[in-house]
């Protein structure tokens, strides 16, 4: 052990000798700031959340420190195995092993040694998993620099780094910056003139008033919606397979409207996660849940919809964590998190929140809500929907109780079964009834005929109950099977000696599902192939009672014959046939009451009237979330190594132990399991350390180009630490508290700050000490997003339509781009002059497999998965797009026409156009360069116009001015903010 002590002294001495030129050992070692990064870089690959060699993990405290751990002896580095293994020169014992990387640096060893000397304090969680703490305003070198409280935190960091802030940007620069940031559009000449006039009188008041105007604009929601749609992977197509169209644009409109009316972010969250579970939800509440119906569907024939349903559920988990919590939780699907304290089973506990929705991976996108095309009809539709829901629930409750009342049913025995085709079927005794089941594969269009003696003591028949089950009931609950659709049920009484069976007429079907995909009563319609169903999967036994028109007397020795007809198959390969089941009969007069009771009949009539009125409101189907009833709930399991076919132990809905617990008060009744509404409240709880931080950081990144946490997608210990941690906590707590989750209030405070208003000009000191503007020593400057680049060109040219909302539009695209797998999916570009050709980019049809070319060139994601951060590139393709794309060519021509219409002389026309596109007056050099281009282009046009007979054609300068306009639209300061 003496040699270890000597080595430790040598290491410490080495660190101190070189401290002056490359390293200063901190006075107090902080586990998260200093130690955890060393573990993540050098140790967790073998001793982390995934691989735990030697049963050691540096993710979990209990595996490292006493009493359970043995790797570190707090206060005693020379007797700590950790230090012994990182300083040894023996390659058989050194950590990390030579084939896994170089040895730890002397600096790293010095940090670990001092950490252990100071007691090896292991913080319970990384900074982002600890609650934000109130932050007093720091002392700064110049308190007068502050316009908003956040400026104090920025200036304190600049003071610390030896930097000075930049002066205020010129008013024209600030005007253009804030207008683009808040609305995604450039300021108009009228806005420019009004602002500059007000600015001369009172610059602070001018800024405040102008920002308030921008926040009140419809364009605000259209600009900021695209930020959220990246997170929630919005697209107008289904993604996998044929990537067919999906009618979900009402959700996009809901996001825009929610931002414009400043729906608090906590409500914005709750409605998207669990709007359907709110008391008496509105149509808008239901549309909001389409956020998690934007998962990809696979429409290919022969696929297993359960596989892709499960994939959708897991994607909802990952998207929720990325969009709201900024954590890479998706990797926990296959194993415990490599770096953060999230265990494998906790992923599936979280997934259980989403596992009981009724959707599946099929073309119909069911369940859907009928959303009125005209939002002005929402109130009327809501009123009708409430009445319809209430009546449906009343009718279901009265009928369901009778369906489940075992004392009124008598099971059939001595059952004989046959089929209409090659499907084989057998009968077996199960408890006190006989059950039929198919053998091996089933054929399409199978009719199953069942015949049995009626009970001798039964004098009348009032109802027949059909029970359908998975073929293997023991495994079917956990591993669902293909379901069934009972397209028609026919029944008859058979009596020996009679010439023909007596057909039984039914009045009504009572189902066990309050919100079935198919109407069970369609089983009574021979013209329909739909009816009572477990569509498309079956987990639990399913029951339906077929109630007779009126009771019929049962002759002696009568038998009943029931034929189950199946006419539905899905994905081209899977026949939905009842594979196992049994029958029961009833003589209870209660069923006659259900059919003929006057109050129930009035309720059904009223329901039909309401449904007819509702159908008269012109609507569009929008896929939404809907929970399965408790008696049909799916069980949830851990998936071994993430494979849905390999199910492990059962799990119930819960959140990770390392974060704040669920509030039992959110459940209402403590006996109930948590559901998505409980989860939604957990996300926006004041105890949640991530939600507010992530939202604030996302806004900051949009305004400044990068977030206070650079890795917007990863707030975990493998992501970047915040550049201004106190500022992030300050903003997060203000957002939750004083600002009451108001996005507009938060954005307003930031854009009115001195920090945001700085000039973007780079000084030599700024370039040397703050090359990436990490410390905010200057104003933001970065390339505009794809949507803003396009919308700006249309706005500057005067072509942009101000029409809002509605179905997606199809602006022009290059020939040969549109080659969809689904032939019926047409891209029909609007003609010149049609306002749909010039709509804002947020309304452009978004197809996942064929992205809009201009968006793809400017780094928009394909929206297949959650995209927390867009990484900006700079490629020649972008310049080629802006010079040649039809939209930009048309915009250049329209801008040229606007310039020529406004002024007489070319130089004045160019001056006018320059102000339009840059928001500033051109210098003499700017005008000289553009006039040279204009003259050169005009000369070229004149030569090309020579007719060959020696006659000069008169040129109207249009082509030359269009070239100038194209250059203006492509200026660096125009495509940059």
mmCIF file with all atom_site columns, N, CA, C and O in Angstrom, residues 129 314 316-322 325-338 340-351 654-659 682 713-714:
data_model
loop_
_atom_site.group_PDB
_atom_site.id
_atom_site.type_symbol
_atom_site.label_atom_id
_atom_site.label_alt_id
_atom_site.label_comp_id
_atom_site.label_asym_id
_atom_site.label_entity_id
_atom_site.label_seq_id
_atom_site.pdbx_PDB_ins_code
_atom_site.Cartn_x
_atom_site.Cartn_y
_atom_site.Cartn_z
_atom_site.occupancy
_atom_site.B_iso_or_equiv
_atom_site.pdbx_formal_charge
_atom_site.auth_seq_id
_atom_site.auth_comp_id
_atom_site.auth_asym_id
_atom_site.auth_atom_id
_atom_site.pdbx_PDB_model_num
ATOM 1   N N  . UNK A 1 129 ? -31.751 16.752 -13.015 1.00 0.00 ? 129 UNK A N  1
ATOM 2   C CA . UNK A 1 129 ? -32.749 15.953 -12.322 1.00 0.00 ? 129 UNK A CA 1
ATOM 3   C C  . UNK A 1 129 ? -33.037 16.486 -10.913 1.00 0.00 ? 129 UNK A C  1
ATOM 4   O O  . UNK A 1 129 ? -33.852 15.913 -10.192 1.00 0.00 ? 129 UNK A O  1
ATOM 5   N N  . UNK A 1 314 ? -44.136 2.645  -28.000 1.00 0.00 ? 314 UNK A N  1
ATOM 6   C CA . UNK A 1 314 ? -42.777 2.934  -27.542 1.00 0.00 ? 314 UNK A CA 1
ATOM 7   C C  . UNK A 1 314 ? -42.291 4.280  -28.079 1.00 0.00 ? 314 UNK A C  1
ATOM 8   O O  . UNK A 1 314 ? -41.547 4.996  -27.406 1.00 0.00 ? 314 UNK A O  1
ATOM 9   N N  . UNK A 1 316 ? -44.221 6.802  -28.562 1.00 0.00 ? 316 UNK A N  1
ATOM 10  C CA . UNK A 1 316 ? -44.875 7.817  -27.738 1.00 0.00 ? 316 UNK A CA 1
ATOM 11  C C  . UNK A 1 316 ? -44.098 8.059  -26.451 1.00 0.00 ? 316 UNK A C  1
ATOM 12  O O  . UNK A 1 316 ? -44.002 9.192  -25.968 1.00 0.00 ? 316 UNK A O  1
ATOM 13  N N  . UNK A 1 317 ? -43.544 6.994  -25.910 1.00 0.00 ? 317 UNK A N  1
ATOM 14  C CA . UNK A 1 317 ? -42.718 7.138  -24.706 1.00 0.00 ? 317 UNK A CA 1
ATOM 15  C C  . UNK A 1 317 ? -41.492 7.993  -25.013 1.00 0.00 ? 317 UNK A C  1
ATOM 16  O O  . UNK A 1 317 ? -41.204 8.984  -24.323 1.00 0.00 ? 317 UNK A O  1
ATOM 17  N N  . UNK A 1 318 ? -40.751 7.620  -26.056 1.00 0.00 ? 318 UNK A N  1
ATOM 18  C CA . UNK A 1 318 ? -39.523 8.344  -26.394 1.00 0.00 ? 318 UNK A CA 1
ATOM 19  C C  . UNK A 1 318 ? -39.809 9.792  -26.749 1.00 0.00 ? 318 UNK A C  1
ATOM 20  O O  . UNK A 1 318 ? -39.072 10.702 -26.348 1.00 0.00 ? 318 UNK A O  1
ATOM 21  N N  . UNK A 1 319 ? -40.902 10.019 -27.501 1.00 0.00 ? 319 UNK A N  1
ATOM 22  C CA . UNK A 1 319 ? -41.240 11.381 -27.899 1.00 0.00 ? 319 UNK A CA 1
ATOM 23  C C  . UNK A 1 319 ? -41.623 12.225 -26.694 1.00 0.00 ? 319 UNK A C  1
ATOM 24  O O  . UNK A 1 319 ? -41.232 13.401 -26.594 1.00 0.00 ? 319 UNK A O  1
ATOM 25  N N  . UNK A 1 320 ? -42.378 11.664 -25.777 1.00 0.00 ? 320 UNK A N  1
ATOM 26  C CA . UNK A 1 320 ? -42.748 12.407 -24.564 1.00 0.00 ? 320 UNK A CA 1
ATOM 27  C C  . UNK A 1 320 ? -41.510 12.834 -23.801 1.00 0.00 ? 320 UNK A C  1
ATOM 28  O O  . UNK A 1 320 ? -41.398 13.982 -23.335 1.00 0.00 ? 320 UNK A O  1
ATOM 29  N N  . UNK A 1 321 ? -40.562 11.937 -23.652 1.00 0.00 ? 321 UNK A N  1
ATOM 30  C CA . UNK A 1 321 ? -39.342 12.266 -22.904 1.00 0.00 ? 321 UNK A CA 1
ATOM 31  C C  . UNK A 1 321 ? -38.488 13.283 -23.651 1.00 0.00 ? 321 UNK A C  1
ATOM 32  O O  . UNK A 1 321 ? -37.912 14.179 -23.033 1.00 0.00 ? 321 UNK A O  1
ATOM 33  N N  . UNK A 1 322 ? -38.385 13.148 -24.968 1.00 0.00 ? 322 UNK A N  1
ATOM 34  C CA . UNK A 1 322 ? -37.569 14.100 -25.718 1.00 0.00 ? 322 UNK A CA 1
ATOM 35  C C  . UNK A 1 322 ? -38.233 15.471 -25.779 1.00 0.00 ? 322 UNK A C  1
ATOM 36  O O  . UNK A 1 322 ? -37.593 16.493 -25.532 1.00 0.00 ? 322 UNK A O  1
ATOM 37  N N  . UNK A 1 325 ? -39.193 16.511 -21.727 1.00 0.00 ? 325 UNK A N  1
ATOM 38  C CA . UNK A 1 325 ? -38.193 16.342 -20.671 1.00 0.00 ? 325 UNK A CA 1
ATOM 39  C C  . UNK A 1 325 ? -36.758 16.416 -21.168 1.00 0.00 ? 325 UNK A C  1
ATOM 40  O O  . UNK A 1 325 ? -35.828 16.455 -20.367 1.00 0.00 ? 325 UNK A O  1
ATOM 41  N N  . UNK A 1 326 ? -36.562 16.400 -22.497 1.00 0.00 ? 326 UNK A N  1
ATOM 42  C CA . UNK A 1 326 ? -35.222 16.564 -23.034 1.00 0.00 ? 326 UNK A CA 1
ATOM 43  C C  . UNK A 1 326 ? -34.259 15.464 -22.645 1.00 0.00 ? 326 UNK A C  1
ATOM 44  O O  . UNK A 1 326 ? -33.064 15.718 -22.477 1.00 0.00 ? 326 UNK A O  1
ATOM 45  N N  . UNK A 1 327 ? -34.759 14.236 -22.526 1.00 0.00 ? 327 UNK A N  1
ATOM 46  C CA . UNK A 1 327 ? -33.926 13.124 -22.077 1.00 0.00 ? 327 UNK A CA 1
ATOM 47  C C  . UNK A 1 327 ? -33.999 11.984 -23.089 1.00 0.00 ? 327 UNK A C  1
ATOM 48  O O  . UNK A 1 327 ? -35.072 11.668 -23.615 1.00 0.00 ? 327 UNK A O  1
ATOM 49  N N  . UNK A 1 328 ? -32.853 11.345 -23.326 1.00 0.00 ? 328 UNK A N  1
ATOM 50  C CA . UNK A 1 328 ? -32.785 10.221 -24.264 1.00 0.00 ? 328 UNK A CA 1
ATOM 51  C C  . UNK A 1 328 ? -33.248 8.950  -23.562 1.00 0.00 ? 328 UNK A C  1
ATOM 52  O O  . UNK A 1 328 ? -32.460 8.042  -23.284 1.00 0.00 ? 328 UNK A O  1
ATOM 53  N N  . UNK A 1 329 ? -34.541 8.885  -23.324 1.00 0.00 ? 329 UNK A N  1
ATOM 54  C CA . UNK A 1 329 ? -35.120 7.751  -22.594 1.00 0.00 ? 329 UNK A CA 1
ATOM 55  C C  . UNK A 1 329 ? -35.305 6.540  -23.501 1.00 0.00 ? 329 UNK A C  1
ATOM 56  O O  . UNK A 1 329 ? -35.495 5.428  -23.020 1.00 0.00 ? 329 UNK A O  1
ATOM 57  N N  . UNK A 1 330 ? -35.258 6.750  -24.811 1.00 0.00 ? 330 UNK A N  1
ATOM 58  C CA . UNK A 1 330 ? -35.522 5.658  -25.747 1.00 0.00 ? 330 UNK A CA 1
ATOM 59  C C  . UNK A 1 330 ? -34.560 4.498  -25.630 1.00 0.00 ? 330 UNK A C  1
ATOM 60  O O  . UNK A 1 330 ? -34.935 3.345  -25.871 1.00 0.00 ? 330 UNK A O  1
ATOM 61  N N  . UNK A 1 331 ? -33.312 4.762  -25.231 1.00 0.00 ? 331 UNK A N  1
ATOM 62  C CA . UNK A 1 331 ? -32.343 3.668  -25.144 1.00 0.00 ? 331 UNK A CA 1
ATOM 63  C C  . UNK A 1 331 ? -32.663 2.723  -23.991 1.00 0.00 ? 331 UNK A C  1
ATOM 64  O O  . UNK A 1 331 ? -32.169 1.596  -23.944 1.00 0.00 ? 331 UNK A O  1
ATOM 65  N N  . UNK A 1 332 ? -33.526 3.180  -23.054 1.00 0.00 ? 332 UNK A N  1
ATOM 66  C CA . UNK A 1 332 ? -33.891 2.332  -21.928 1.00 0.00 ? 332 UNK A CA 1
ATOM 67  C C  . UNK A 1 332 ? -34.871 1.241  -22.380 1.00 0.00 ? 332 UNK A C  1
ATOM 68  O O  . UNK A 1 332 ? -35.173 0.315  -21.626 1.00 0.00 ? 332 UNK A O  1
ATOM 69  N N  . UNK A 1 333 ? -35.338 1.334  -23.608 1.00 0.00 ? 333 UNK A N  1
ATOM 70  C CA . UNK A 1 333 ? -36.197 0.284  -24.161 1.00 0.00 ? 333 UNK A CA 1
ATOM 71  C C  . UNK A 1 333 ? -35.496 -1.071 -24.157 1.00 0.00 ? 333 UNK A C  1
ATOM 72  O O  . UNK A 1 333 ? -36.130 -2.105 -23.936 1.00 0.00 ? 333 UNK A O  1
ATOM 73  N N  . UNK A 1 334 ? -34.194 -1.082 -24.406 1.00 0.00 ? 334 UNK A N  1
ATOM 74  C CA . UNK A 1 334 ? -33.465 -2.348 -24.537 1.00 0.00 ? 334 UNK A CA 1
ATOM 75  C C  . UNK A 1 334 ? -32.607 -2.680 -23.320 1.00 0.00 ? 334 UNK A C  1
ATOM 76  O O  . UNK A 1 334 ? -32.223 -3.824 -23.138 1.00 0.00 ? 334 UNK A O  1
ATOM 77  N N  . UNK A 1 335 ? -32.278 -1.681 -22.520 1.00 0.00 ? 335 UNK A N  1
ATOM 78  C CA . UNK A 1 335 ? -31.394 -1.903 -21.373 1.00 0.00 ? 335 UNK A CA 1
ATOM 79  C C  . UNK A 1 335 ? -31.459 -0.682 -20.475 1.00 0.00 ? 335 UNK A C  1
ATOM 80  O O  . UNK A 1 335 ? -31.985 0.363  -20.875 1.00 0.00 ? 335 UNK A O  1
ATOM 81  N N  . UNK A 1 336 ? -30.941 -0.783 -19.296 1.00 0.00 ? 336 UNK A N  1
ATOM 82  C CA . UNK A 1 336 ? -30.884 0.381  -18.417 1.00 0.00 ? 336 UNK A CA 1
ATOM 83  C C  . UNK A 1 336 ? -30.036 1.466  -19.069 1.00 0.00 ? 336 UNK A C  1
ATOM 84  O O  . UNK A 1 336 ? -29.153 1.188  -19.888 1.00 0.00 ? 336 UNK A O  1
ATOM 85  N N  . UNK A 1 337 ? -30.306 2.719  -18.711 1.00 0.00 ? 337 UNK A N  1
ATOM 86  C CA . UNK A 1 337 ? -29.625 3.835  -19.358 1.00 0.00 ? 337 UNK A CA 1
ATOM 87  C C  . UNK A 1 337 ? -28.128 3.755  -19.109 1.00 0.00 ? 337 UNK A C  1
ATOM 88  O O  . UNK A 1 337 ? -27.691 3.476  -17.990 1.00 0.00 ? 337 UNK A O  1
ATOM 89  N N  . UNK A 1 338 ? -27.314 3.970  -20.154 1.00 0.00 ? 338 UNK A N  1
ATOM 90  C CA . UNK A 1 338 ? -25.859 3.853  -19.962 1.00 0.00 ? 338 UNK A CA 1
ATOM 91  C C  . UNK A 1 338 ? -25.296 4.841  -18.958 1.00 0.00 ? 338 UNK A C  1
ATOM 92  O O  . UNK A 1 338 ? -24.304 4.540  -18.284 1.00 0.00 ? 338 UNK A O  1
ATOM 93  N N  . UNK A 1 340 ? -27.476 7.509  -17.092 1.00 0.00 ? 340 UNK A N  1
ATOM 94  C CA . UNK A 1 340 ? -28.401 8.125  -16.153 1.00 0.00 ? 340 UNK A CA 1
ATOM 95  C C  . UNK A 1 340 ? -29.170 7.068  -15.365 1.00 0.00 ? 340 UNK A C  1
ATOM 96  O O  . UNK A 1 340 ? -29.311 5.934  -15.824 1.00 0.00 ? 340 UNK A O  1
ATOM 97  N N  . UNK A 1 341 ? -29.696 7.418  -14.202 1.00 0.00 ? 341 UNK A N  1
ATOM 98  C CA . UNK A 1 341 ? -30.272 6.414  -13.296 1.00 0.00 ? 341 UNK A CA 1
ATOM 99  C C  . UNK A 1 341 ? -31.692 5.992  -13.678 1.00 0.00 ? 341 UNK A C  1
ATOM 100 O O  . UNK A 1 341 ? -32.629 6.134  -12.907 1.00 0.00 ? 341 UNK A O  1
ATOM 101 N N  . UNK A 1 342 ? -31.840 5.492  -14.909 1.00 0.00 ? 342 UNK A N  1
ATOM 102 C CA . UNK A 1 342 ? -33.130 4.977  -15.376 1.00 0.00 ? 342 UNK A CA 1
ATOM 103 C C  . UNK A 1 342 ? -32.961 3.508  -15.709 1.00 0.00 ? 342 UNK A C  1
ATOM 104 O O  . UNK A 1 342 ? -32.145 3.150  -16.568 1.00 0.00 ? 342 UNK A O  1
ATOM 105 N N  . UNK A 1 343 ? -33.733 2.673  -15.050 1.00 0.00 ? 343 UNK A N  1
ATOM 106 C CA . UNK A 1 343 ? -33.586 1.233  -15.207 1.00 0.00 ? 343 UNK A CA 1
ATOM 107 C C  . UNK A 1 343 ? -34.508 0.711  -16.300 1.00 0.00 ? 343 UNK A C  1
ATOM 108 O O  . UNK A 1 343 ? -35.542 1.314  -16.615 1.00 0.00 ? 343 UNK A O  1
ATOM 109 N N  . UNK A 1 344 ? -34.119 -0.431 -16.839 1.00 0.00 ? 344 UNK A N  1
ATOM 110 C CA . UNK A 1 344 ? -34.820 -1.046 -17.967 1.00 0.00 ? 344 UNK A CA 1
ATOM 111 C C  . UNK A 1 344 ? -36.312 -1.184 -17.698 1.00 0.00 ? 344 UNK A C  1
ATOM 112 O O  . UNK A 1 344 ? -37.155 -0.840 -18.538 1.00 0.00 ? 344 UNK A O  1
ATOM 113 N N  . UNK A 1 345 ? -36.669 -1.665 -16.533 1.00 0.00 ? 345 UNK A N  1
ATOM 114 C CA . UNK A 1 345 ? -38.088 -1.901 -16.241 1.00 0.00 ? 345 UNK A CA 1
ATOM 115 C C  . UNK A 1 345 ? -38.874 -0.588 -16.152 1.00 0.00 ? 345 UNK A C  1
ATOM 116 O O  . UNK A 1 345 ? -40.092 -0.565 -16.373 1.00 0.00 ? 345 UNK A O  1
ATOM 117 N N  . UNK A 1 346 ? -38.174 0.526  -15.842 1.00 0.00 ? 346 UNK A N  1
ATOM 118 C CA . UNK A 1 346 ? -38.877 1.793  -15.711 1.00 0.00 ? 346 UNK A CA 1
ATOM 119 C C  . UNK A 1 346 ? -39.383 2.307  -17.061 1.00 0.00 ? 346 UNK A C  1
ATOM 120 O O  . UNK A 1 346 ? -40.375 3.034  -17.119 1.00 0.00 ? 346 UNK A O  1
ATOM 121 N N  . UNK A 1 347 ? -38.718 1.939  -18.137 1.00 0.00 ? 347 UNK A N  1
ATOM 122 C CA . UNK A 1 347 ? -39.217 2.304  -19.462 1.00 0.00 ? 347 UNK A CA 1
ATOM 123 C C  . UNK A 1 347 ? -40.592 1.695  -19.696 1.00 0.00 ? 347 UNK A C  1
ATOM 124 O O  . UNK A 1 347 ? -41.507 2.364  -20.197 1.00 0.00 ? 347 UNK A O  1
ATOM 125 N N  . UNK A 1 348 ? -40.764 0.457  -19.308 1.00 0.00 ? 348 UNK A N  1
ATOM 126 C CA . UNK A 1 348 ? -42.030 -0.237 -19.576 1.00 0.00 ? 348 UNK A CA 1
ATOM 127 C C  . UNK A 1 348 ? -43.114 0.145  -18.567 1.00 0.00 ? 348 UNK A C  1
ATOM 128 O O  . UNK A 1 348 ? -44.297 0.089  -18.896 1.00 0.00 ? 348 UNK A O  1
ATOM 129 N N  . UNK A 1 349 ? -42.704 0.541  -17.391 1.00 0.00 ? 349 UNK A N  1
ATOM 130 C CA . UNK A 1 349 ? -43.685 1.121  -16.471 1.00 0.00 ? 349 UNK A CA 1
ATOM 131 C C  . UNK A 1 349 ? -44.233 2.418  -17.058 1.00 0.00 ? 349 UNK A C  1
ATOM 132 O O  . UNK A 1 349 ? -45.433 2.688  -16.981 1.00 0.00 ? 349 UNK A O  1
ATOM 133 N N  . UNK A 1 350 ? -43.361 3.194  -17.667 1.00 0.00 ? 350 UNK A N  1
ATOM 134 C CA . UNK A 1 350 ? -43.798 4.435  -18.310 1.00 0.00 ? 350 UNK A CA 1
ATOM 135 C C  . UNK A 1 350 ? -44.632 4.123  -19.545 1.00 0.00 ? 350 UNK A C  1
ATOM 136 O O  . UNK A 1 350 ? -45.652 4.781  -19.813 1.00 0.00 ? 350 UNK A O  1
ATOM 137 N N  . UNK A 1 351 ? -44.230 3.107  -20.306 1.00 0.00 ? 351 UNK A N  1
ATOM 138 C CA . UNK A 1 351 ? -44.978 2.724  -21.511 1.00 0.00 ? 351 UNK A CA 1
ATOM 139 C C  . UNK A 1 351 ? -46.392 2.265  -21.169 1.00 0.00 ? 351 UNK A C  1
ATOM 140 O O  . UNK A 1 351 ? -47.312 2.392  -21.988 1.00 0.00 ? 351 UNK A O  1
ATOM 141 N N  . UNK A 1 654 ? -46.061 3.759  -14.086 1.00 0.00 ? 654 UNK A N  1
ATOM 142 C CA . UNK A 1 654 ? -45.292 4.465  -13.057 1.00 0.00 ? 654 UNK A CA 1
ATOM 143 C C  . UNK A 1 654 ? -44.221 5.302  -13.735 1.00 0.00 ? 654 UNK A C  1
ATOM 144 O O  . UNK A 1 654 ? -43.945 5.150  -14.934 1.00 0.00 ? 654 UNK A O  1
ATOM 145 N N  . UNK A 1 655 ? -43.594 6.164  -12.959 1.00 0.00 ? 655 UNK A N  1
ATOM 146 C CA . UNK A 1 655 ? -42.512 7.016  -13.434 1.00 0.00 ? 655 UNK A CA 1
ATOM 147 C C  . UNK A 1 655 ? -41.215 6.609  -12.737 1.00 0.00 ? 655 UNK A C  1
ATOM 148 O O  . UNK A 1 655 ? -41.238 5.918  -11.717 1.00 0.00 ? 655 UNK A O  1
ATOM 149 N N  . UNK A 1 656 ? -40.044 7.004  -13.289 1.00 0.00 ? 656 UNK A N  1
ATOM 150 C CA . UNK A 1 656 ? -38.773 6.559  -12.719 1.00 0.00 ? 656 UNK A CA 1
ATOM 151 C C  . UNK A 1 656 ? -38.599 6.955  -11.259 1.00 0.00 ? 656 UNK A C  1
ATOM 152 O O  . UNK A 1 656 ? -38.962 8.062  -10.838 1.00 0.00 ? 656 UNK A O  1
ATOM 153 N N  . UNK A 1 657 ? -38.021 6.062  -10.510 1.00 0.00 ? 657 UNK A N  1
ATOM 154 C CA . UNK A 1 657 ? -37.816 6.276  -9.073  1.00 0.00 ? 657 UNK A CA 1
ATOM 155 C C  . UNK A 1 657 ? -36.878 7.436  -8.807  1.00 0.00 ? 657 UNK A C  1
ATOM 156 O O  . UNK A 1 657 ? -36.971 8.103  -7.777  1.00 0.00 ? 657 UNK A O  1
ATOM 157 N N  . UNK A 1 658 ? -35.955 7.714  -9.743  1.00 0.00 ? 658 UNK A N  1
ATOM 158 C CA . UNK A 1 658 ? -34.968 8.764  -9.518  1.00 0.00 ? 658 UNK A CA 1
ATOM 159 C C  . UNK A 1 658 ? -35.548 10.165 -9.671  1.00 0.00 ? 658 UNK A C  1
ATOM 160 O O  . UNK A 1 658 ? -34.879 11.151 -9.353  1.00 0.00 ? 658 UNK A O  1
ATOM 161 N N  . UNK A 1 659 ? -36.782 10.283 -10.175 1.00 0.00 ? 659 UNK A N  1
ATOM 162 C CA . UNK A 1 659 ? -37.439 11.580 -10.294 1.00 0.00 ? 659 UNK A CA 1
ATOM 163 C C  . UNK A 1 659 ? -38.565 11.682 -9.271  1.00 0.00 ? 659 UNK A C  1
ATOM 164 O O  . UNK A 1 659 ? -38.826 10.746 -8.522  1.00 0.00 ? 659 UNK A O  1
ATOM 165 N N  . UNK A 1 682 ? -48.089 14.974 -13.858 1.00 0.00 ? 682 UNK A N  1
ATOM 166 C CA . UNK A 1 682 ? -46.724 14.752 -13.377 1.00 0.00 ? 682 UNK A CA 1
ATOM 167 C C  . UNK A 1 682 ? -45.734 15.557 -14.211 1.00 0.00 ? 682 UNK A C  1
ATOM 168 O O  . UNK A 1 682 ? -44.774 16.119 -13.681 1.00 0.00 ? 682 UNK A O  1
ATOM 169 N N  . UNK A 1 713 ? -31.529 18.123 -27.142 1.00 0.00 ? 713 UNK A N  1
ATOM 170 C CA . UNK A 1 713 ? -32.098 16.782 -27.133 1.00 0.00 ? 713 UNK A CA 1
ATOM 171 C C  . UNK A 1 713 ? -31.643 15.946 -25.949 1.00 0.00 ? 713 UNK A C  1
ATOM 172 O O  . UNK A 1 713 ? -32.168 14.849 -25.727 1.00 0.00 ? 713 UNK A O  1
ATOM 173 N N  . UNK A 1 714 ? -30.682 16.426 -25.184 1.00 0.00 ? 714 UNK A N  1
ATOM 174 C CA . UNK A 1 714 ? -30.122 15.604 -24.108 1.00 0.00 ? 714 UNK A CA 1
ATOM 175 C C  . UNK A 1 714 ? -29.755 16.470 -22.912 1.00 0.00 ? 714 UNK A C  1
ATOM 176 O O  . UNK A 1 714 ? -28.699 17.094 -22.870 1.00 0.00 ? 714 UNK A O  1
#
